[in-house]
Amino acid sequence: AAGVIQSPRHLIKEKRETATLKCYPIPRHDTVYWYQQGPGQDPQFLISFYEKMQSDKGSIPDRFSAQQFSDYHSELNMSSLELGDSALYFCASSLVTQETQYFGPGTRLLVL
Amino acid sequence: AQTVTQSQPEMSVQEAETVTLSCTYDTSESDYYLFWYKQPPSRQMILVIRQEAYKQQNATENRFSVNFQKAAKSFSLKISDSQLGDAAMYFCAYLHYQETSGSRLTFGEGTQLTVNP
């Protein structure tokens, strides 16, 4: 079965640079979620989209923005990167009518 | 706000034995879902089992089962016949389902499970 695809899988950036993370949900899934997992921590909810509209917002820094496109893929844009942004970023998808979220493999971001 | 607590940072079990991981949560909602996710060294988040709060019957998935105590707000995971491949970080998670907008997961701190041969 098709799974959630995230790209890139690994990303190394310098401080103050920008990064764009992409997420391709499971086919026919209409809702996308972004989570951030710092070293040794549990995943923290950042933001979600349903039918291309932001549906919920968590602890996402103002330096970050995200959107969902007409083909339901989503991008997380991160600017003015800080050392503390180094983390594993997960995308998950679901049908809005169902409660179970399926996670992608994550993007490991390292900010030097 | 909902909170999820896993009081066991680390647990270990002998291969083929049974182990129980604990989770408690706090919520004022009456309708919600609870999940256990497994995160092996690859760091992929893998769904292990889910429980609907309105169902009294405990969920089971092969060797994995839960003990859901709604009044006590407790949701423990039992792994029977533990295998080496069960070694991972296990996260308990809470979700208050909202049909029109999707719903965020709130995770506990995780329990690192070691399986000894």
PDB file of C-alpha atoms in Angstrom:
ATOM      1  CA  ALA A   1       0.000   0.000   0.000  1.00  0.00           C
ATOM      2  CA  ALA A   2       1.155   3.510  -0.740  1.00  0.00           C
ATOM      3  CA  GLY A   3       2.547   5.446   2.191  1.00  0.00           C
ATOM      4  CA  VAL A   4       3.260   9.058   3.009  1.00  0.00           C
ATOM      5  CA  ILE A   5       6.285  10.345   1.127  1.00  0.00           C
ATOM      6  CA  GLN A   6       8.565  13.032   2.494  1.00  0.00           C
ATOM      7  CA  SER A   7      11.435  14.745   0.777  1.00  0.00           C
ATOM      8  CA  PRO A   8      14.218  15.291   1.295  1.00  0.00           C
ATOM      9  CA  ARG A   9      14.975  12.610   3.861  1.00  0.00           C
ATOM     10  CA  HIS A  10      18.034  14.468   5.140  1.00  0.00           C
ATOM     11  CA  LEU A  11      18.886  18.142   4.995  1.00  0.00           C
ATOM     12  CA  ILE A  12      21.853  20.105   6.279  1.00  0.00           C
ATOM     13  CA  LYS A  13      21.624  23.889   6.460  1.00  0.00           C
ATOM     14  CA  GLU A  14      23.553  26.754   7.946  1.00  0.00           C
ATOM     15  CA  LYS A  15      22.115  29.181  10.485  1.00  0.00           C
ATOM     16  CA  ARG A  16      19.934  31.873   8.952  1.00  0.00           C
ATOM     17  CA  GLU A  17      19.345  29.834   5.791  1.00  0.00           C
ATOM     18  CA  THR A  18      15.951  28.664   4.560  1.00  0.00           C
ATOM     19  CA  ALA A  19      14.623  25.143   4.079  1.00  0.00           C
ATOM     20  CA  THR A  20      11.607  23.647   2.346  1.00  0.00           C
ATOM     21  CA  LEU A  21      10.234  20.268   3.353  1.00  0.00           C
ATOM     22  CA  LYS A  22       7.747  18.444   1.160  1.00  0.00           C
ATOM     23  CA  CYS A  23       5.058  15.931   2.000  1.00  0.00           C
ATOM     24  CA  TYR A  24       2.986  13.761  -0.335  1.00  0.00           C
ATOM     25  CA  PRO A  25       0.047  12.200   1.508  1.00  0.00           C
ATOM     26  CA  ILE A  26      -1.419   8.776   0.966  1.00  0.00           C
ATOM     27  CA  PRO A  27      -3.615   8.896  -2.169  1.00  0.00           C
ATOM     28  CA  ARG A  28      -7.139  10.171  -1.432  1.00  0.00           C
ATOM     29  CA  HIS A  29      -6.145  11.472   1.996  1.00  0.00           C
ATOM     30  CA  ASP A  30      -7.342  15.064   2.341  1.00  0.00           C
ATOM     31  CA  THR A  31      -5.712  16.107   5.622  1.00  0.00           C
ATOM     32  CA  VAL A  32      -2.038  16.692   6.315  1.00  0.00           C
ATOM     33  CA  TYR A  33      -0.316  17.231   9.655  1.00  0.00           C
ATOM     34  CA  TRP A  34       3.206  18.408  10.471  1.00  0.00           C
ATOM     35  CA  TYR A  35       5.047  17.399  13.657  1.00  0.00           C
ATOM     36  CA  GLN A  36       8.479  18.291  14.977  1.00  0.00           C
ATOM     37  CA  GLN A  37      10.487  15.842  17.078  1.00  0.00           C
ATOM     38  CA  GLY A  38      13.567  17.235  18.785  1.00  0.00           C
ATOM     39  CA  PRO A  39      16.365  14.968  20.031  1.00  0.00           C
ATOM     40  CA  GLY A  40      15.108  12.749  22.843  1.00  0.00           C
ATOM     41  CA  GLN A  41      11.654  14.324  22.734  1.00  0.00           C
ATOM     42  CA  ASP A  42       8.167  13.328  21.721  1.00  0.00           C
ATOM     43  CA  PRO A  43       6.655  14.698  18.502  1.00  0.00           C
ATOM     44  CA  GLN A  44       5.059  18.122  18.824  1.00  0.00           C
ATOM     45  CA  PHE A  45       2.205  19.226  16.574  1.00  0.00           C
ATOM     46  CA  LEU A  46       3.008  22.183  14.329  1.00  0.00           C
ATOM     47  CA  ILE A  47       0.152  22.697  11.876  1.00  0.00           C
ATOM     48  CA  SER A  48      -2.484  20.885   9.844  1.00  0.00           C
ATOM     49  CA  PHE A  49      -4.393  21.406   6.614  1.00  0.00           C
ATOM     50  CA  TYR A  50      -7.723  20.125   5.360  1.00  0.00           C
ATOM     51  CA  GLU A  51      -8.790  20.694   1.777  1.00  0.00           C
ATOM     52  CA  LYS A  52      -5.978  23.214   1.276  1.00  0.00           C
ATOM     53  CA  MET A  53      -7.048  25.336   4.233  1.00  0.00           C
ATOM     54  CA  GLN A  54      -5.209  25.582   7.540  1.00  0.00           C
ATOM     55  CA  SER A  55      -7.310  23.633  10.010  1.00  0.00           C
ATOM     56  CA  ASP A  56      -5.290  23.781  13.221  1.00  0.00           C
ATOM     57  CA  LYS A  57      -2.136  25.456  14.461  1.00  0.00           C
ATOM     58  CA  GLY A  58       0.157  24.370  17.232  1.00  0.00           C
ATOM     59  CA  SER A  59       3.539  25.556  18.445  1.00  0.00           C
ATOM     60  CA  ILE A  60       4.841  26.627  15.056  1.00  0.00           C
ATOM     61  CA  PRO A  61       7.336  29.512  15.051  1.00  0.00           C
ATOM     62  CA  ASP A  62       6.458  32.599  13.041  1.00  0.00           C
ATOM     63  CA  ARG A  63       9.560  31.870  10.940  1.00  0.00           C
ATOM     64  CA  PHE A  64       7.810  28.783   9.619  1.00  0.00           C
ATOM     65  CA  SER A  65       4.975  28.721   7.126  1.00  0.00           C
ATOM     66  CA  ALA A  66       3.172  25.929   5.379  1.00  0.00           C
ATOM     67  CA  GLN A  67       0.559  25.307   2.761  1.00  0.00           C
ATOM     68  CA  GLN A  68      -1.328  22.518   1.069  1.00  0.00           C
ATOM     69  CA  PHE A  69      -1.631  22.498  -2.694  1.00  0.00           C
ATOM     70  CA  SER A  70      -4.401  21.447  -5.065  1.00  0.00           C
ATOM     71  CA  ASP A  71      -2.910  17.952  -5.394  1.00  0.00           C
ATOM     72  CA  TYR A  72      -2.970  17.735  -1.552  1.00  0.00           C
ATOM     73  CA  HIS A  73       0.772  17.705  -1.140  1.00  0.00           C
ATOM     74  CA  SER A  74       2.094  20.066   1.491  1.00  0.00           C
ATOM     75  CA  GLU A  75       5.246  22.095   1.997  1.00  0.00           C
ATOM     76  CA  LEU A  76       6.752  23.402   5.214  1.00  0.00           C
ATOM     77  CA  ASN A  77       8.894  26.480   4.671  1.00  0.00           C
ATOM     78  CA  MET A  78      11.402  27.371   7.344  1.00  0.00           C
ATOM     79  CA  SER A  79      13.326  30.646   7.280  1.00  0.00           C
ATOM     80  CA  SER A  80      16.089  32.181   9.404  1.00  0.00           C
ATOM     81  CA  LEU A  81      17.015  28.736  10.621  1.00  0.00           C
ATOM     82  CA  GLU A  82      18.339  28.400  14.154  1.00  0.00           C
ATOM     83  CA  LEU A  83      20.386  25.665  15.779  1.00  0.00           C
ATOM     84  CA  GLY A  84      17.302  24.695  17.787  1.00  0.00           C
ATOM     85  CA  ASP A  85      15.410  23.886  14.604  1.00  0.00           C
ATOM     86  CA  SER A  86      17.524  20.753  14.209  1.00  0.00           C
ATOM     87  CA  ALA A  87      14.977  17.978  14.519  1.00  0.00           C
ATOM     88  CA  LEU A  88      13.066  15.237  12.782  1.00  0.00           C
ATOM     89  CA  TYR A  89      10.064  16.641  10.951  1.00  0.00           C
ATOM     90  CA  PHE A  90       7.182  14.288  10.345  1.00  0.00           C
ATOM     91  CA  CYS A  91       4.301  14.643   7.989  1.00  0.00           C
ATOM     92  CA  ALA A  92       1.204  12.539   8.586  1.00  0.00           C
ATOM     93  CA  SER A  93      -1.958  12.181   6.557  1.00  0.00           C
ATOM     94  CA  SER A  94      -5.494  11.000   7.080  1.00  0.00           C
ATOM     95  CA  LEU A  95      -8.985  11.227   5.749  1.00  0.00           C
ATOM     96  CA  VAL A  96     -10.787  13.970   7.653  1.00  0.00           C
ATOM     97  CA  THR A  97     -13.593  11.477   8.288  1.00  0.00           C
ATOM     98  CA  GLN A  98     -11.213   9.081  10.020  1.00  0.00           C
ATOM     99  CA  GLU A  99      -9.148   9.557  13.140  1.00  0.00           C
ATOM    100  CA  THR A 100      -6.048   7.517  12.354  1.00  0.00           C
ATOM    101  CA  GLN A 101      -2.990   9.381  11.097  1.00  0.00           C
ATOM    102  CA  TYR A 102      -0.296   7.661   9.077  1.00  0.00           C
ATOM    103  CA  PHE A 103       3.203   8.998   9.349  1.00  0.00           C
ATOM    104  CA  GLY A 104       5.849   9.485   6.710  1.00  0.00           C
ATOM    105  CA  PRO A 105       9.481   8.500   7.328  1.00  0.00           C
ATOM    106  CA  GLY A 106      10.399  12.013   8.384  1.00  0.00           C
ATOM    107  CA  THR A 107      12.948  14.595   7.253  1.00  0.00           C
ATOM    108  CA  ARG A 108      16.044  14.953   9.422  1.00  0.00           C
ATOM    109  CA  LEU A 109      17.099  18.591   9.480  1.00  0.00           C
ATOM    110  CA  LEU A 110      20.475  19.552  10.858  1.00  0.00           C
ATOM    111  CA  VAL A 111      21.262  23.232  11.281  1.00  0.00           C
ATOM    112  CA  LEU A 112      24.950  24.045  11.663  1.00  0.00           C
TER     113      LEU A 112
ATOM    114  CA  ALA B   1      -5.386  21.202  27.266  1.00  0.00           C
ATOM    115  CA  GLN B   2      -4.959  17.478  27.089  1.00  0.00           C
ATOM    116  CA  THR B   3      -1.847  15.905  28.582  1.00  0.00           C
ATOM    117  CA  VAL B   4      -0.412  12.432  28.236  1.00  0.00           C
ATOM    118  CA  THR B   5       2.011  10.957  30.771  1.00  0.00           C
ATOM    119  CA  GLN B   6       4.229   7.918  30.452  1.00  0.00           C
ATOM    120  CA  SER B   7       5.887   7.370  33.812  1.00  0.00           C
ATOM    121  CA  GLN B   8       8.329   4.690  32.659  1.00  0.00           C
ATOM    122  CA  PRO B   9      11.190   6.216  30.649  1.00  0.00           C
ATOM    123  CA  GLU B  10      12.730   2.760  30.168  1.00  0.00           C
ATOM    124  CA  MET B  11      11.538  -0.820  30.391  1.00  0.00           C
ATOM    125  CA  SER B  12      13.187  -4.131  29.623  1.00  0.00           C
ATOM    126  CA  VAL B  13      11.812  -7.605  28.985  1.00  0.00           C
ATOM    127  CA  GLN B  14      13.200 -11.025  28.208  1.00  0.00           C
ATOM    128  CA  GLU B  15      12.461 -12.451  24.809  1.00  0.00           C
ATOM    129  CA  ALA B  16       9.189 -14.456  24.827  1.00  0.00           C
ATOM    130  CA  GLU B  17       8.048 -12.791  28.062  1.00  0.00           C
ATOM    131  CA  THR B  18       5.235 -10.270  28.585  1.00  0.00           C
ATOM    132  CA  VAL B  19       5.666  -6.596  29.350  1.00  0.00           C
ATOM    133  CA  THR B  20       3.196  -3.807  30.127  1.00  0.00           C
ATOM    134  CA  LEU B  21       3.803  -0.150  29.325  1.00  0.00           C
ATOM    135  CA  SER B  22       1.824   2.447  31.267  1.00  0.00           C
ATOM    136  CA  CYS B  23       0.106   5.609  30.079  1.00  0.00           C
ATOM    137  CA  THR B  24      -2.224   8.048  31.767  1.00  0.00           C
ATOM    138  CA  TYR B  25      -3.934  11.058  30.253  1.00  0.00           C
ATOM    139  CA  ASP B  26      -5.972  14.027  31.284  1.00  0.00           C
ATOM    140  CA  THR B  27      -8.950  15.330  29.343  1.00  0.00           C
ATOM    141  CA  SER B  28     -12.342  16.884  29.873  1.00  0.00           C
ATOM    142  CA  GLU B  29     -13.697  15.370  26.671  1.00  0.00           C
ATOM    143  CA  SER B  30     -15.874  12.285  26.681  1.00  0.00           C
ATOM    144  CA  ASP B  31     -15.236  11.193  23.102  1.00  0.00           C
ATOM    145  CA  TYR B  32     -11.660  10.683  22.017  1.00  0.00           C
ATOM    146  CA  TYR B  33      -9.158   8.163  20.695  1.00  0.00           C
ATOM    147  CA  LEU B  34      -5.992   6.728  22.157  1.00  0.00           C
ATOM    148  CA  PHE B  35      -3.082   5.252  20.269  1.00  0.00           C
ATOM    149  CA  TRP B  36       0.199   3.499  20.800  1.00  0.00           C
ATOM    150  CA  TYR B  37       2.895   4.269  18.247  1.00  0.00           C
ATOM    151  CA  LYS B  38       6.222   2.462  17.983  1.00  0.00           C
ATOM    152  CA  GLN B  39       9.409   4.238  16.917  1.00  0.00           C
ATOM    153  CA  PRO B  40      12.280   1.827  16.165  1.00  0.00           C
ATOM    154  CA  PRO B  41      15.863   3.000  15.603  1.00  0.00           C
ATOM    155  CA  SER B  42      14.906   3.963  12.038  1.00  0.00           C
ATOM    156  CA  ARG B  43      12.690   6.596  13.752  1.00  0.00           C
ATOM    157  CA  GLN B  44       9.709   5.747  11.602  1.00  0.00           C
ATOM    158  CA  MET B  45       6.443   6.230  13.537  1.00  0.00           C
ATOM    159  CA  ILE B  46       4.473   2.999  13.288  1.00  0.00           C
ATOM    160  CA  LEU B  47       0.893   2.633  14.524  1.00  0.00           C
ATOM    161  CA  VAL B  48       0.632  -0.309  16.914  1.00  0.00           C
ATOM    162  CA  ILE B  49      -2.932  -0.151  18.190  1.00  0.00           C
ATOM    163  CA  ARG B  50      -5.811   2.265  18.709  1.00  0.00           C
ATOM    164  CA  GLN B  51      -8.743   2.488  21.099  1.00  0.00           C
ATOM    165  CA  GLU B  52     -11.996   4.406  20.765  1.00  0.00           C
ATOM    166  CA  ALA B  53     -13.040   5.870  24.102  1.00  0.00           C
ATOM    167  CA  TYR B  54     -16.698   5.013  23.569  1.00  0.00           C
ATOM    168  CA  LYS B  55     -15.869   1.314  23.238  1.00  0.00           C
ATOM    169  CA  GLN B  56     -15.615  -0.623  26.470  1.00  0.00           C
ATOM    170  CA  GLN B  57     -13.920  -3.586  24.843  1.00  0.00           C
ATOM    171  CA  ASN B  58     -10.138  -3.432  24.934  1.00  0.00           C
ATOM    172  CA  ALA B  59      -8.429  -3.394  21.548  1.00  0.00           C
ATOM    173  CA  THR B  60      -6.127  -6.212  20.500  1.00  0.00           C
ATOM    174  CA  GLU B  61      -3.779  -6.630  17.555  1.00  0.00           C
ATOM    175  CA  ASN B  62      -2.056 -10.009  17.534  1.00  0.00           C
ATOM    176  CA  ARG B  63       0.492  -9.923  20.401  1.00  0.00           C
ATOM    177  CA  PHE B  64      -0.461  -6.378  21.377  1.00  0.00           C
ATOM    178  CA  SER B  65      -3.404  -5.537  23.613  1.00  0.00           C
ATOM    179  CA  VAL B  66      -4.481  -2.623  25.733  1.00  0.00           C
ATOM    180  CA  ASN B  67      -6.058  -2.204  29.136  1.00  0.00           C
ATOM    181  CA  PHE B  68      -8.283   0.852  28.805  1.00  0.00           C
ATOM    182  CA  GLN B  69      -9.676   2.214  32.064  1.00  0.00           C
ATOM    183  CA  LYS B  70     -11.714   5.276  31.093  1.00  0.00           C
ATOM    184  CA  ALA B  71     -12.667   6.363  34.594  1.00  0.00           C
ATOM    185  CA  ALA B  72      -9.068   6.159  35.718  1.00  0.00           C
ATOM    186  CA  LYS B  73      -7.856   7.724  32.442  1.00  0.00           C
ATOM    187  CA  SER B  74      -5.382   4.929  32.026  1.00  0.00           C
ATOM    188  CA  PHE B  75      -4.309   3.236  28.794  1.00  0.00           C
ATOM    189  CA  SER B  76      -1.627   0.579  29.141  1.00  0.00           C
ATOM    190  CA  LEU B  77      -0.084  -1.550  26.388  1.00  0.00           C
ATOM    191  CA  LYS B  78       0.648  -5.226  26.908  1.00  0.00           C
ATOM    192  CA  ILE B  79       3.100  -6.973  24.618  1.00  0.00           C
ATOM    193  CA  SER B  80       2.967 -10.760  24.812  1.00  0.00           C
ATOM    194  CA  ASP B  81       5.643 -13.163  23.605  1.00  0.00           C
ATOM    195  CA  SER B  82       8.097 -10.279  23.202  1.00  0.00           C
ATOM    196  CA  GLN B  83      10.371 -10.433  20.195  1.00  0.00           C
ATOM    197  CA  LEU B  84      13.693  -8.750  19.483  1.00  0.00           C
ATOM    198  CA  GLY B  85      11.971  -6.672  16.822  1.00  0.00           C
ATOM    199  CA  ASP B  86       9.716  -5.146  19.476  1.00  0.00           C
ATOM    200  CA  ALA B  87      12.643  -3.141  20.829  1.00  0.00           C
ATOM    201  CA  ALA B  88      11.769   0.499  20.216  1.00  0.00           C
ATOM    202  CA  MET B  89      10.517   3.719  21.745  1.00  0.00           C
ATOM    203  CA  TYR B  90       6.797   3.472  22.405  1.00  0.00           C
ATOM    204  CA  PHE B  91       4.635   6.584  22.454  1.00  0.00           C
ATOM    205  CA  CYS B  92       1.153   6.822  23.873  1.00  0.00           C
ATOM    206  CA  ALA B  93      -0.967   9.425  22.079  1.00  0.00           C
ATOM    207  CA  TYR B  94      -4.344  11.134  22.552  1.00  0.00           C
ATOM    208  CA  LEU B  95      -6.648  12.549  19.909  1.00  0.00           C
ATOM    209  CA  HIS B  96      -9.895  14.457  20.248  1.00  0.00           C
ATOM    210  CA  TYR B  97     -11.474  13.820  16.910  1.00  0.00           C
ATOM    211  CA  GLN B  98     -12.973  16.737  14.998  1.00  0.00           C
ATOM    212  CA  GLU B  99     -14.575  15.538  11.793  1.00  0.00           C
ATOM    213  CA  THR B 100     -14.589  18.830   9.930  1.00  0.00           C
ATOM    214  CA  SER B 101     -10.987  19.812  10.401  1.00  0.00           C
ATOM    215  CA  GLY B 102      -8.810  16.902  11.416  1.00  0.00           C
ATOM    216  CA  SER B 103      -7.319  16.513  14.836  1.00  0.00           C
ATOM    217  CA  ARG B 104      -3.876  16.865  16.369  1.00  0.00           C
ATOM    218  CA  LEU B 105      -2.163  14.072  18.255  1.00  0.00           C
ATOM    219  CA  THR B 106      -0.781  14.779  21.716  1.00  0.00           C
ATOM    220  CA  PHE B 107       2.033  12.425  22.659  1.00  0.00           C
ATOM    221  CA  GLY B 108       3.475  11.208  25.926  1.00  0.00           C
ATOM    222  CA  GLU B 109       7.191  11.366  26.642  1.00  0.00           C
ATOM    223  CA  GLY B 110       7.789   7.825  25.440  1.00  0.00           C
ATOM    224  CA  THR B 111       9.022   4.554  26.958  1.00  0.00           C
ATOM    225  CA  GLN B 112      12.188   2.971  25.603  1.00  0.00           C
ATOM    226  CA  LEU B 113      11.687  -0.798  25.490  1.00  0.00           C
ATOM    227  CA  THR B 114      14.672  -3.134  25.435  1.00  0.00           C
ATOM    228  CA  VAL B 115      14.197  -6.811  24.608  1.00  0.00           C
ATOM    229  CA  ASN B 116      16.892  -9.092  25.988  1.00  0.00           C
ATOM    230  CA  PRO B 117      17.679 -12.369  24.181  1.00  0.00           C
TER     231      PRO B 117
END
